[in-house]
Amino acid sequence: MGGYVPTVAVHGGAGSLAYFTNEEHRRRYLQGLVDAVKAGLEALRRGNALDAVMDAVTVMEYDGSYDAGRGSVLNIHGDVEQDAGVMFGGDMSVGAVAAVKHVVNTIKLARLVMERTDHVLIVGKGAEELAKMFNLWVPNTELINENKINRYKSLIRNLGDRYPRNRELVKELGLLGTVGAVALDRDGNLAAATSTGGTILKWPGRVGDSPIPGAGYWAENGVVAVSATGIGEYIIRSMASINVAFLIKSGLSVQEAVNEVVSRITKRFGRGNVGLLAIDARGNVASAFNTEAMGRAWSREGMDKVIVAHLPTDKFP
Ligand code: ASP
């Protein structure tokens, strides 16, 4: 084993620039991506690809600038309910949680499902119970602040009859901010992780793609690790992440594979709904999206900087 160059890539969600409250928010969002890549690379010095995606996602969950962890958006009841999933391509192990309240480090809870239970996906109350057992439970004051409540109140006031069919509203409000990471370690292991507060004003108990393996993420040694973002209902219906793996197995490069899956989704469901980040077995990084923007960053051992990109025209990788 050995001989691969440790590499990490992260994203901060695909969507429209309307997500950003001001220029400072956008600046912090992009800086957080750089910090997440650095945390991932640092983890790769002592651990494996799984440790790297965990540490990278954890940085973004704590940051507050993203729709994950502390920054998670509110659902129709004004609550935070998060989804997260992680997969290690070395043994295809998976852990995920969905519709979970009272957690900041949701990806850590997903990893606990993987390593400390015999299950793959635990939702709602059961996930919360696990959070209490492993000291990850936090009060709502860690997740909900005055800004979120004010925004929620004004959105609810103007919602009219647009709910529960609010997909267009979600796009208008600037869907963006789900976080994800993919990594390759020096032994050739691949890992992927995705964490999100989901779509704004979602129905309580709604589960998106982010905790569903094959949809919101996939990692398979020798093939690819993928993290998806966008409107979860379309991503689940397209099984976006595992389809990237299938296409690579049929001979496409990682860039061709993510382009193809995004183009299939665009043909079927229109634009403004998906973004994919992937790394192949040799450490080639690729992204594709049909939204206005997708924050993404990457670096590898030996490279002296982190490459960060936001708009479609920004150079990446
Ligand atoms: N995919 C996430 C969901 O549908 C949201 C996002 O990526 O912005 O829950």
Coordinates of C-alpha atoms and ligand atoms in Angstrom, one line a residue:
M1 CA 0.0 0.0 0.0
G2 CA 1.0 3.6 -0.2
G3 CA 2.0 5.7 -3.1
Y4 CA -1.1 7.8 -3.6
V5 CA -0.9 11.5 -3.1
P6 CA -3.3 12.5 -0.3
T7 CA -5.9 14.9 -1.8
V8 CA -9.0 16.6 -0.4
A9 CA -11.8 18.6 -2.1
V10 CA -14.8 20.2 -0.5
H11 CA -18.0 22.1 -1.5
G12 CA -20.3 24.6 0.2
G13 CA -23.4 23.8 -1.8
A14 CA -24.8 24.6 -5.3
G15 CA -27.4 27.3 -5.8
S16 CA -27.9 31.0 -6.5
L17 CA -25.9 33.9 -5.1
A18 CA -29.1 35.2 -3.4
Y19 CA -28.1 32.9 -0.6
F20 CA -25.5 35.5 0.6
T21 CA -26.8 38.1 3.0
N22 CA -23.9 40.4 2.1
E23 CA -20.3 40.5 0.7
E24 CA -18.9 39.6 4.1
H25 CA -21.0 36.4 4.3
R26 CA -19.7 35.4 0.9
R27 CA -16.1 36.1 1.9
R28 CA -16.5 34.0 5.0
Y29 CA -18.1 31.2 3.1
L30 CA -15.1 31.0 0.6
Q31 CA -12.6 31.3 3.5
G32 CA -14.4 28.4 5.3
L33 CA -13.8 26.2 2.2
V34 CA -10.1 26.9 2.4
D35 CA -10.1 26.2 6.1
A36 CA -12.0 22.9 5.5
V37 CA -9.5 21.7 2.9
K38 CA -6.6 22.5 5.3
A39 CA -8.3 20.5 8.1
G40 CA -8.8 17.6 5.7
L41 CA -5.1 17.7 4.6
E42 CA -4.0 17.8 8.2
A43 CA -6.1 14.8 9.0
L44 CA -4.5 12.9 6.1
R45 CA -1.1 13.4 7.7
R46 CA -2.2 11.2 10.7
G47 CA -5.3 9.3 9.5
N48 CA -7.1 8.1 6.4
A49 CA -9.6 9.4 3.9
L50 CA -12.5 8.9 6.3
D51 CA -10.8 11.1 8.9
A52 CA -10.1 13.8 6.2
V53 CA -13.7 14.1 5.1
M54 CA -14.9 14.1 8.7
D55 CA -12.6 16.9 9.7
A56 CA -13.3 19.0 6.6
V57 CA -17.1 18.8 7.1
T58 CA -16.8 19.4 10.8
V59 CA -15.0 22.8 10.1
M60 CA -18.0 23.8 7.9
E61 CA -20.6 22.6 10.3
Y62 CA -19.1 24.8 13.1
D63 CA -18.6 27.8 10.9
G64 CA -22.2 29.0 10.7
S65 CA -21.8 30.4 7.1
Y66 CA -23.3 27.2 5.5
D67 CA -26.6 25.4 5.5
A68 CA -25.2 22.7 7.8
G69 CA -24.5 22.4 11.6
R70 CA -24.7 25.8 13.2
G71 CA -25.9 27.6 10.0
S72 CA -28.7 25.2 9.2
V73 CA -31.8 26.8 7.7
L74 CA -35.2 26.5 9.4
N75 CA -38.0 24.2 8.4
I76 CA -41.7 25.2 8.1
H77 CA -42.1 24.9 11.9
G78 CA -39.1 27.1 12.5
D79 CA -37.0 24.1 13.6
V80 CA -33.6 22.8 12.5
E81 CA -33.6 19.3 11.2
Q82 CA -30.4 18.0 9.6
D83 CA -29.4 15.2 7.3
A84 CA -25.8 13.8 7.0
G85 CA -24.1 10.8 5.5
V86 CA -20.5 9.4 5.3
M87 CA -19.1 6.5 3.3
F88 CA -15.6 4.9 3.4
G89 CA -14.7 3.3 0.1
G90 CA -12.2 0.9 1.7
D91 CA -14.9 -1.4 3.1
M92 CA -18.0 0.3 1.7
S93 CA -19.2 1.2 5.2
V94 CA -21.8 3.8 5.5
G95 CA -23.3 5.8 8.4
A96 CA -26.1 8.4 8.1
V97 CA -28.7 10.3 10.1
A98 CA -31.8 12.2 8.9
A99 CA -34.3 14.7 10.2
V100 CA -32.2 15.0 13.4
K101 CA -32.6 17.9 15.8
H102 CA -30.2 19.3 18.5
V103 CA -26.9 18.5 16.9
V104 CA -24.1 20.7 15.5
N105 CA -21.6 18.1 14.5
T106 CA -24.1 16.0 12.5
I107 CA -21.5 14.2 10.4
K108 CA -19.9 12.9 13.6
L109 CA -23.3 11.4 14.6
A110 CA -23.4 9.8 11.1
R111 CA -20.0 8.3 11.7
L112 CA -21.1 6.9 15.1
V113 CA -24.0 5.2 13.3
M114 CA -21.4 3.6 11.1
E115 CA -19.0 2.5 13.8
R116 CA -21.0 2.1 16.9
T117 CA -24.3 0.6 15.7
D118 CA -25.2 -2.2 13.3
H119 CA -27.3 0.2 11.2
V120 CA -26.8 2.5 8.2
L121 CA -29.4 5.2 8.7
I122 CA -31.1 6.4 11.8
V123 CA -33.7 9.2 11.8
G124 CA -35.5 11.6 14.1
K125 CA -35.9 10.7 17.7
G126 CA -33.7 7.7 17.5
A127 CA -30.8 9.8 16.1
E128 CA -31.4 12.3 18.8
E129 CA -31.2 9.6 21.4
L130 CA -27.9 8.5 20.0
A131 CA -26.7 12.1 20.1
K132 CA -27.5 12.2 23.8
M133 CA -25.7 8.9 24.4
F134 CA -22.5 10.2 22.7
N135 CA -22.6 13.8 24.1
L136 CA -23.4 15.4 20.8
W137 CA -26.8 16.8 21.9
V138 CA -27.0 20.6 22.1
P139 CA -29.8 23.0 23.0
N140 CA -31.5 24.9 20.2
T141 CA -29.7 28.1 21.2
E142 CA -26.7 26.6 19.4
L143 CA -28.6 26.3 16.2
I144 CA -31.2 29.0 16.0
N145 CA -30.4 32.7 16.4
E146 CA -32.4 35.9 16.1
N147 CA -31.4 36.5 12.4
K148 CA -32.8 33.1 11.5
I149 CA -36.0 33.7 13.4
N150 CA -36.5 37.1 11.8
R151 CA -35.9 35.7 8.3
Y152 CA -38.3 32.8 9.0
K153 CA -41.0 35.1 10.3
S154 CA -40.9 37.3 7.2
L155 CA -40.8 34.4 4.8
I156 CA -43.8 32.7 6.5
R157 CA -45.7 36.0 6.4
N158 CA -45.2 36.2 2.6
L159 CA -45.6 32.5 1.9
G160 CA -49.3 32.6 1.1
D161 CA -50.5 29.4 -0.7
R162 CA -47.0 28.6 -2.0
Y163 CA -46.5 25.9 0.6
P164 CA -46.1 22.9 0.6
R165 CA -45.2 23.1 -3.1
N166 CA -42.3 25.4 -2.5
R167 CA -39.6 24.1 -4.8
E168 CA -39.5 27.3 -6.9
L169 CA -39.4 29.4 -3.6
V170 CA -36.4 27.4 -2.5
K171 CA -34.6 28.2 -5.8
E172 CA -35.5 31.9 -5.4
L173 CA -34.2 32.1 -1.9
G174 CA -30.9 30.9 -3.1
L175 CA -30.4 27.2 -2.2
L176 CA -26.7 26.9 -1.4
G177 CA -24.8 26.0 1.7
T178 CA -25.0 22.3 2.0
V179 CA -21.4 21.0 2.7
G180 CA -19.5 18.0 1.4
A181 CA -16.0 16.6 1.2
V182 CA -14.3 13.9 -0.8
A183 CA -10.8 12.6 -0.2
L184 CA -8.1 10.1 -1.3
D185 CA -5.5 8.9 1.2
R186 CA -1.9 7.6 0.6
D187 CA -3.2 4.0 0.7
G188 CA -5.7 4.7 -2.1
N189 CA -8.8 4.8 0.1
L190 CA -11.6 7.0 -1.0
A191 CA -14.2 8.6 1.3
A192 CA -17.2 11.0 0.9
A193 CA -19.3 13.0 3.3
T194 CA -22.3 15.3 3.0
S195 CA -24.1 17.3 5.7
T196 CA -27.0 19.7 5.4
G197 CA -29.9 21.6 7.1
G198 CA -31.8 20.7 4.0
T199 CA -34.1 23.0 1.9
I200 CA -35.5 26.0 3.6
L201 CA -39.1 25.8 4.9
K202 CA -39.1 22.0 4.2
W203 CA -41.8 19.9 5.8
P204 CA -40.9 18.4 9.2
G205 CA -39.6 14.9 8.6
R206 CA -38.6 15.6 5.0
V207 CA -35.4 13.8 4.1
G208 CA -33.3 14.9 1.2
D209 CA -30.5 13.2 -0.7
S210 CA -27.7 14.0 1.7
P211 CA -28.1 11.0 4.0
I212 CA -28.9 8.5 1.2
P213 CA -25.9 6.6 -0.1
G214 CA -25.9 6.6 -3.9
A215 CA -27.8 9.8 -4.0
G216 CA -26.1 12.4 -1.8
Y217 CA -22.7 10.7 -1.7
W218 CA -20.8 7.5 -2.7
A219 CA -17.3 6.2 -2.1
E220 CA -15.8 3.1 -3.7
N221 CA -12.1 2.4 -3.7
G222 CA -10.6 2.1 -7.2
V223 CA -13.5 4.1 -8.7
V224 CA -14.6 7.4 -7.2
A225 CA -15.9 9.4 -4.2
V226 CA -18.7 11.8 -4.8
S227 CA -20.7 14.4 -2.8
A228 CA -23.9 15.9 -4.2
T229 CA -25.8 19.1 -3.5
G230 CA -29.0 20.7 -4.9
I231 CA -32.6 19.9 -4.7
G232 CA -32.6 16.6 -2.9
E233 CA -35.8 15.2 -4.5
Y234 CA -34.2 15.4 -8.0
I235 CA -30.9 14.0 -6.7
I236 CA -32.6 11.0 -5.1
R237 CA -34.7 10.4 -8.2
S238 CA -31.5 10.4 -10.3
M239 CA -29.3 8.5 -7.9
A240 CA -26.7 11.1 -8.9
S241 CA -23.7 9.9 -6.9
I242 CA -23.8 6.2 -7.7
N243 CA -24.4 7.1 -11.4
V244 CA -21.0 8.9 -11.4
A245 CA -19.5 5.6 -10.3
F246 CA -21.3 3.6 -13.0
L247 CA -20.2 6.0 -15.7
I248 CA -16.5 5.9 -14.6
K249 CA -16.7 2.1 -14.6
S250 CA -18.0 2.2 -18.1
G251 CA -14.9 4.2 -19.2
L252 CA -15.6 7.9 -18.7
S253 CA -13.1 10.2 -16.9
V254 CA -14.3 11.7 -13.6
Q255 CA -14.9 15.1 -15.2
E256 CA -16.9 13.5 -18.1
A257 CA -18.9 11.5 -15.6
V258 CA -20.0 14.4 -13.4
N259 CA -20.7 16.5 -16.5
E260 CA -22.9 13.6 -17.9
V261 CA -24.9 13.2 -14.7
V262 CA -25.5 17.0 -14.4
S263 CA -26.6 17.1 -18.0
R264 CA -29.0 14.2 -17.6
I265 CA -30.6 15.9 -14.6
T266 CA -30.8 19.2 -16.5
K267 CA -32.5 17.5 -19.4
R268 CA -35.0 15.8 -17.2
F269 CA -35.7 18.5 -14.5
G270 CA -34.4 21.8 -15.8
R271 CA -31.6 24.0 -14.5
G272 CA -30.7 25.3 -11.1
N273 CA -31.0 22.1 -9.1
V274 CA -27.7 20.2 -8.8
G275 CA -24.0 20.3 -8.2
L276 CA -21.5 17.4 -7.9
L277 CA -18.0 17.2 -6.5
A278 CA -15.9 14.1 -7.1
I279 CA -12.4 12.6 -6.8
D280 CA -11.3 9.5 -8.7
A281 CA -8.9 6.7 -7.7
R282 CA -5.8 8.6 -8.9
G283 CA -6.8 11.8 -7.1
N284 CA -8.2 13.7 -10.1
V285 CA -10.8 16.2 -8.8
A286 CA -13.8 17.4 -10.8
S287 CA -17.0 19.4 -10.3
A288 CA -20.1 20.1 -12.4
F289 CA -23.3 22.1 -11.6
N290 CA -26.2 23.7 -13.3
T291 CA -26.8 26.5 -10.8
E292 CA -25.5 30.0 -10.7
A293 CA -22.7 29.1 -8.3
M294 CA -21.1 26.3 -6.3
G295 CA -18.4 27.0 -3.8
R296 CA -15.6 24.5 -4.1
A297 CA -12.0 24.1 -3.0
W298 CA -9.2 21.5 -3.2
S299 CA -5.6 20.8 -2.6
R300 CA -3.2 17.9 -2.3
E301 CA -0.1 17.1 -0.3
G302 CA 2.9 19.0 -1.7
M303 CA 0.8 21.8 -3.3
D304 CA 1.6 25.1 -1.7
K305 CA -2.0 26.5 -1.8
V306 CA -5.7 25.7 -1.8
I307 CA -7.6 26.3 -5.0
V308 CA -10.9 27.9 -4.4
A309 CA -13.7 28.6 -6.9
H310 CA -17.2 29.8 -6.9
L311 CA -18.7 30.7 -10.3
P312 CA -18.8 28.4 -13.3
T313 CA -16.1 30.5 -15.0
D314 CA -13.7 30.2 -12.1
K315 CA -10.8 27.8 -12.8
F316 CA -11.3 24.4 -11.0
P317 CA -9.7 22.1 -10.4
Ligands
ASP1 N1 -29.4 18.5 -1.2 C1 -29.9 19.2 0.0 C2 -31.3 18.7 0.3 O1 -32.1 18.6 -0.6 C3 -29.9 20.7 -0.1 C4 -28.7 21.3 -0.8 O2 -27.8 20.6 -1.3 O3 -28.7 22.6 -0.8 O4 -31.6 18.6 1.5

